[in-house]
Coordinates of C-alpha atoms and ligand atoms in Angstrom, one line a residue:
M233 CA 82.7 202.3 -65.0
D234 CA 85.5 200.6 -63.0
K235 CA 87.9 198.1 -64.6
I236 CA 86.3 195.0 -63.0
Q237 CA 82.9 196.1 -64.4
T238 CA 84.4 196.6 -67.8
L239 CA 86.0 193.1 -67.7
Q240 CA 82.6 191.7 -66.5
Q241 CA 80.9 193.4 -69.5
Y242 CA 83.5 192.0 -71.9
I243 CA 83.0 188.5 -70.5
D244 CA 79.2 188.8 -70.6
E245 CA 79.4 189.8 -74.3
S246 CA 81.8 187.0 -75.4
Q247 CA 81.4 183.5 -76.5
R248 CA 84.9 182.4 -77.6
I249 CA 87.2 183.6 -74.7
V250 CA 90.8 182.4 -74.7
F251 CA 92.9 182.9 -71.6
F252 CA 96.7 183.1 -72.1
G253 CA 98.7 182.8 -68.9
G254 CA 102.0 182.2 -67.2
A255 CA 103.7 181.6 -63.9
G256 CA 101.8 184.5 -62.2
V257 CA 98.6 182.5 -62.4
S258 CA 100.1 180.0 -59.9
T259 CA 101.8 182.4 -57.4
E260 CA 98.5 182.6 -55.4
S261 CA 98.8 178.8 -55.2
G262 CA 102.2 179.2 -53.6
I263 CA 104.4 178.4 -56.6
K264 CA 107.0 181.1 -57.3
D265 CA 107.3 182.7 -60.7
F266 CA 110.6 183.6 -62.3
R267 CA 110.5 187.3 -62.7
G268 CA 108.1 188.7 -60.1
V269 CA 109.6 190.4 -57.0
D270 CA 109.8 187.2 -55.0
G271 CA 110.5 185.1 -58.1
L272 CA 113.3 182.6 -58.6
Y273 CA 115.5 185.2 -60.5
H274 CA 115.8 187.2 -57.3
Q275 CA 117.3 184.4 -55.4
K276 CA 120.9 183.4 -55.4
Y277 CA 121.9 180.2 -57.2
K278 CA 125.2 179.2 -58.8
Y279 CA 123.4 179.5 -62.2
N280 CA 120.3 181.4 -63.2
P281 CA 117.0 179.4 -63.8
E282 CA 117.3 180.0 -67.6
T283 CA 120.7 178.3 -67.7
I284 CA 119.7 175.4 -65.4
L285 CA 116.4 174.8 -67.3
S286 CA 118.1 174.5 -70.7
H287 CA 118.6 171.5 -72.8
S288 CA 122.4 171.7 -72.9
F289 CA 122.5 172.0 -69.0
F290 CA 120.2 169.0 -68.7
L291 CA 122.8 167.0 -70.7
S292 CA 126.0 168.4 -69.2
H293 CA 125.0 169.0 -65.5
T294 CA 122.2 166.4 -65.1
D295 CA 122.6 166.2 -61.3
D296 CA 122.5 170.0 -60.8
F297 CA 119.5 170.1 -63.1
F298 CA 117.5 167.6 -61.1
E299 CA 118.5 169.2 -57.8
F300 CA 117.0 172.6 -58.9
Y301 CA 114.1 171.0 -60.7
Q302 CA 113.2 168.8 -57.7
D303 CA 113.6 171.6 -55.0
K304 CA 112.1 174.6 -57.0
I305 CA 109.6 173.1 -59.3
V306 CA 108.5 169.5 -58.4
Q307 CA 108.3 169.7 -54.6
P308 CA 106.4 173.1 -54.3
T309 CA 103.9 171.9 -57.0
L310 CA 103.2 168.6 -55.2
H311 CA 101.2 170.3 -52.5
A312 CA 99.8 173.2 -54.5
K313 CA 96.1 173.6 -55.0
P314 CA 94.3 175.6 -57.7
N315 CA 93.4 179.2 -56.8
A316 CA 90.4 181.3 -57.7
A317 CA 91.8 182.1 -61.1
H318 CA 92.1 178.4 -62.1
Y319 CA 88.6 177.7 -60.8
K320 CA 86.9 180.7 -62.5
L321 CA 88.6 179.8 -65.9
A322 CA 87.3 176.2 -65.5
Q323 CA 83.8 177.5 -64.8
L324 CA 83.9 179.8 -67.9
E325 CA 84.7 176.8 -70.0
Q326 CA 81.9 174.7 -68.4
V327 CA 79.3 177.3 -69.2
G328 CA 80.5 177.4 -72.8
K329 CA 82.1 180.8 -72.9
L330 CA 85.8 179.9 -72.9
T331 CA 87.3 177.8 -75.6
A332 CA 90.9 177.3 -74.4
V333 CA 93.4 178.0 -71.7
V334 CA 96.8 178.5 -73.2
T335 CA 99.4 178.2 -70.5
Q336 CA 103.2 178.5 -70.2
N337 CA 102.9 176.7 -66.8
I338 CA 103.9 173.1 -66.3
D339 CA 102.2 172.5 -63.0
G340 CA 98.9 171.0 -64.1
L341 CA 96.8 173.2 -61.9
H342 CA 94.3 174.2 -64.6
Q343 CA 93.3 170.6 -65.1
L344 CA 93.1 170.0 -61.4
A345 CA 90.6 172.9 -61.2
G346 CA 88.5 171.2 -63.9
S347 CA 89.7 172.9 -67.2
R348 CA 89.6 170.5 -70.1
N349 CA 91.1 172.2 -73.2
V350 CA 94.4 173.3 -71.7
L351 CA 97.1 174.0 -74.2
E352 CA 100.4 173.5 -72.4
L353 CA 103.0 175.4 -74.5
H354 CA 105.8 174.3 -72.3
G355 CA 104.7 170.8 -71.5
T356 CA 104.0 169.4 -68.0
I357 CA 105.8 167.9 -65.0
H358 CA 103.2 165.2 -64.9
R359 CA 104.6 163.3 -67.9
N360 CA 108.1 161.9 -68.0
Y361 CA 109.9 159.5 -70.2
C362 CA 113.0 157.4 -70.4
T363 CA 115.6 159.0 -72.7
K364 CA 116.8 155.5 -73.6
C365 CA 113.8 153.2 -74.1
G366 CA 110.9 155.8 -74.2
Q367 CA 108.9 154.2 -71.3
Q368 CA 106.5 156.8 -69.8
Y369 CA 106.5 157.6 -66.1
P370 CA 104.2 159.6 -63.8
L371 CA 105.4 162.5 -61.7
E372 CA 106.0 160.2 -58.7
A373 CA 108.9 158.6 -60.5
V374 CA 110.6 162.0 -60.3
S375 CA 109.3 163.4 -57.1
Q376 CA 110.2 160.3 -55.1
A377 CA 113.6 159.8 -56.7
E378 CA 116.8 160.6 -54.9
G379 CA 119.2 162.3 -57.2
I380 CA 118.8 161.6 -60.9
P381 CA 115.6 159.7 -61.6
R382 CA 116.1 156.6 -63.7
C383 CA 114.1 154.0 -65.7
Q384 CA 114.2 150.3 -64.9
C385 CA 116.5 150.0 -67.9
G386 CA 119.0 152.4 -66.4
G387 CA 118.2 155.3 -68.7
I388 CA 117.7 158.8 -67.3
L389 CA 114.2 160.1 -67.1
K390 CA 113.4 163.4 -68.8
P391 CA 110.4 165.5 -67.8
D392 CA 108.1 166.3 -70.7
V393 CA 108.7 170.0 -70.3
V394 CA 110.1 172.3 -72.9
L395 CA 113.5 173.4 -71.8
Y396 CA 115.2 176.5 -73.1
E397 CA 116.8 175.7 -76.5
E398 CA 114.1 173.1 -77.2
P399 CA 111.3 173.6 -79.8
L400 CA 107.6 173.8 -78.8
D401 CA 105.3 170.9 -79.8
E402 CA 103.8 171.5 -83.3
T403 CA 100.3 170.2 -82.4
V404 CA 100.1 172.5 -79.4
I405 CA 101.3 175.5 -81.5
S406 CA 98.7 174.9 -84.2
K407 CA 95.8 174.5 -81.6
T408 CA 97.0 177.6 -79.9
V409 CA 97.1 179.7 -83.1
Q410 CA 93.7 178.4 -84.0
A411 CA 92.1 179.2 -80.6
I412 CA 93.6 182.7 -80.4
S413 CA 92.8 183.7 -84.0
Q414 CA 89.1 182.7 -83.4
A415 CA 88.8 184.3 -80.0
D416 CA 86.4 187.2 -79.5
L417 CA 88.1 188.1 -76.1
L418 CA 91.7 187.4 -75.2
I419 CA 92.6 187.6 -71.5
V420 CA 96.3 187.6 -70.8
G421 CA 97.3 187.2 -67.2
G422 CA 100.2 186.5 -64.9
T423 CA 102.9 186.4 -67.5
S424 CA 105.9 188.7 -68.2
L425 CA 105.5 188.1 -71.9
T426 CA 109.2 187.8 -72.2
V427 CA 109.5 184.2 -73.2
Y428 CA 109.5 183.5 -76.9
P429 CA 108.0 182.1 -79.0
A430 CA 105.1 181.8 -76.5
A431 CA 104.4 185.5 -76.2
S432 CA 104.4 185.9 -80.0
F433 CA 101.2 183.8 -80.3
L434 CA 99.2 186.8 -79.0
D435 CA 99.8 188.5 -82.4
F436 CA 97.2 186.0 -83.9
Y437 CA 94.4 187.7 -82.0
Q438 CA 92.1 189.5 -84.4
G439 CA 89.6 191.1 -82.1
N440 CA 89.8 194.4 -80.3
R441 CA 89.4 193.3 -76.8
L442 CA 92.7 192.3 -75.4
V443 CA 92.8 192.4 -71.6
V444 CA 96.0 192.2 -69.6
I445 CA 95.9 191.4 -65.9
N446 CA 99.3 191.6 -64.3
L447 CA 101.0 192.8 -61.1
N448 CA 103.3 195.0 -63.2
V449 CA 103.6 196.6 -66.6
T450 CA 104.0 194.3 -69.7
S451 CA 105.1 195.1 -73.3
Y452 CA 101.5 194.4 -74.5
D453 CA 99.8 196.9 -72.3
D454 CA 99.8 199.5 -75.1
K455 CA 97.9 197.1 -77.3
A456 CA 95.3 196.3 -74.6
A457 CA 91.8 197.6 -74.5
L458 CA 91.9 197.0 -70.7
T459 CA 94.8 196.6 -68.3
I460 CA 94.3 195.6 -64.7
N461 CA 97.1 195.9 -62.3
G462 CA 96.3 193.3 -59.7
K463 CA 96.4 189.7 -58.6
I464 CA 94.8 187.5 -61.1
G465 CA 93.0 185.3 -58.6
E466 CA 91.5 188.3 -56.8
V467 CA 90.5 189.9 -60.1
L468 CA 88.8 186.8 -61.6
D469 CA 87.2 185.9 -58.3
Q470 CA 85.0 189.0 -58.7
I471 CA 83.7 187.9 -62.1
K472 CA 80.1 186.5 -62.0
L473 CA 78.9 183.8 -64.5
Ligands
LIG714 P1 107.4 185.1 -65.4 O1 107.9 184.7 -64.0 O2 108.4 185.6 -66.4 O3 106.4 186.3 -65.1 C1 105.3 186.2 -64.2 C2 104.6 187.5 -64.3 O4 103.4 187.4 -63.5 C3 105.3 188.7 -63.7 O5 105.1 189.8 -64.6 C4 104.6 189.0 -62.4 O6 104.6 190.3 -62.0 C5 103.3 188.5 -62.6 N1 102.5 188.0 -61.4 C6 103.0 187.3 -60.4 N2 102.0 186.9 -59.6 C7 100.9 187.5 -60.1 C8 99.5 187.4 -59.7 N3 99.1 186.8 -58.6 N4 98.6 188.1 -60.5 C9 99.0 188.7 -61.6 N5 100.3 188.8 -62.0 C10 101.2 188.1 -61.3 O7 106.5 184.0 -65.9 P2 106.2 183.5 -67.4 O8 105.9 184.8 -68.2 O9 105.2 182.5 -67.3 O10 107.5 182.9 -68.0 C11 108.3 182.1 -67.2 C12 108.6 180.7 -67.7 O11 108.8 179.9 -66.6 C13 107.4 180.1 -68.4 O12 108.0 179.5 -69.5 C14 106.9 179.0 -67.5 O13 106.9 177.7 -68.2 C15 107.9 178.8 -66.5 N6 107.4 178.7 -65.1 C16 106.3 177.9 -64.8 C17 105.9 177.9 -63.5 C18 104.6 177.1 -63.2 O14 104.4 176.1 -63.9 N7 103.8 177.4 -62.2 C19 106.5 178.6 -62.4 C20 107.6 179.3 -62.8 C21 108.1 179.4 -64.1
LIG715 ZN1 114.2 153.0 -70.1

């Protein structure tokens, strides 16, 4: 039996599927990942993305932070559309087979494709708030700003994304742990599994059907019942409901 058929059988036999994904889920929508071959780490910047997207850098180099954030994250996402992976996951939820999408992505494409229970471990670019008065702002307040986006009160806006050095949201963590520990099938895709604590939540899975779909090898391949080396959109597109 080929690997796609095995995945199809796993999905057919499951009722509480959880999908756990990362930046690789959105590359087929035209948004670059960090660590893939064309990813942002392979480009030349004054600082690497991990430095720029850190809490201390946001405070100390706010203008450089927003230059990178605007060019590399916000603007490419504004025009991005969900791909076959996002749509198939939304459909699996609609037919009652998938309980949650856990994502490290901040682009909002799962919701755009129709997914409802999306646990955004690293927050979202779609929420922003004033660091001085707390006023909430939509993405447009950042995407249309020139330079540092500011509140009417003069305070600097901060995207509600989890920067390096910042803790994850407790509510999102507990929902993630609950969903994964109750899953009968855990599909992991498009993530290097190198960002912690996000990757550590996979350890709460108690079933014996871990599936990893990635373009390259990950540190969880050994634990997987099935590994598929391929593009996640092309793989999930072949799954029938
Ligand atoms: P990563 O860049 O570390 O790893 C992406 C992985 O996906 C790589 O192993 C790559 O080989 C694989 N990949 C790329 N395209 C793929 C495809 N079409 N099909 C299957 N696999 C594919 O990403 P990460 O593990 O998510 O960690 C990076 C961090 O950066 C995360 O915290 C995330 O929040 C953030 N990030 C988010 C976005 C986004 O929101 N779209 C984009 C870049 C980075
Ligand atoms: Zn304000």
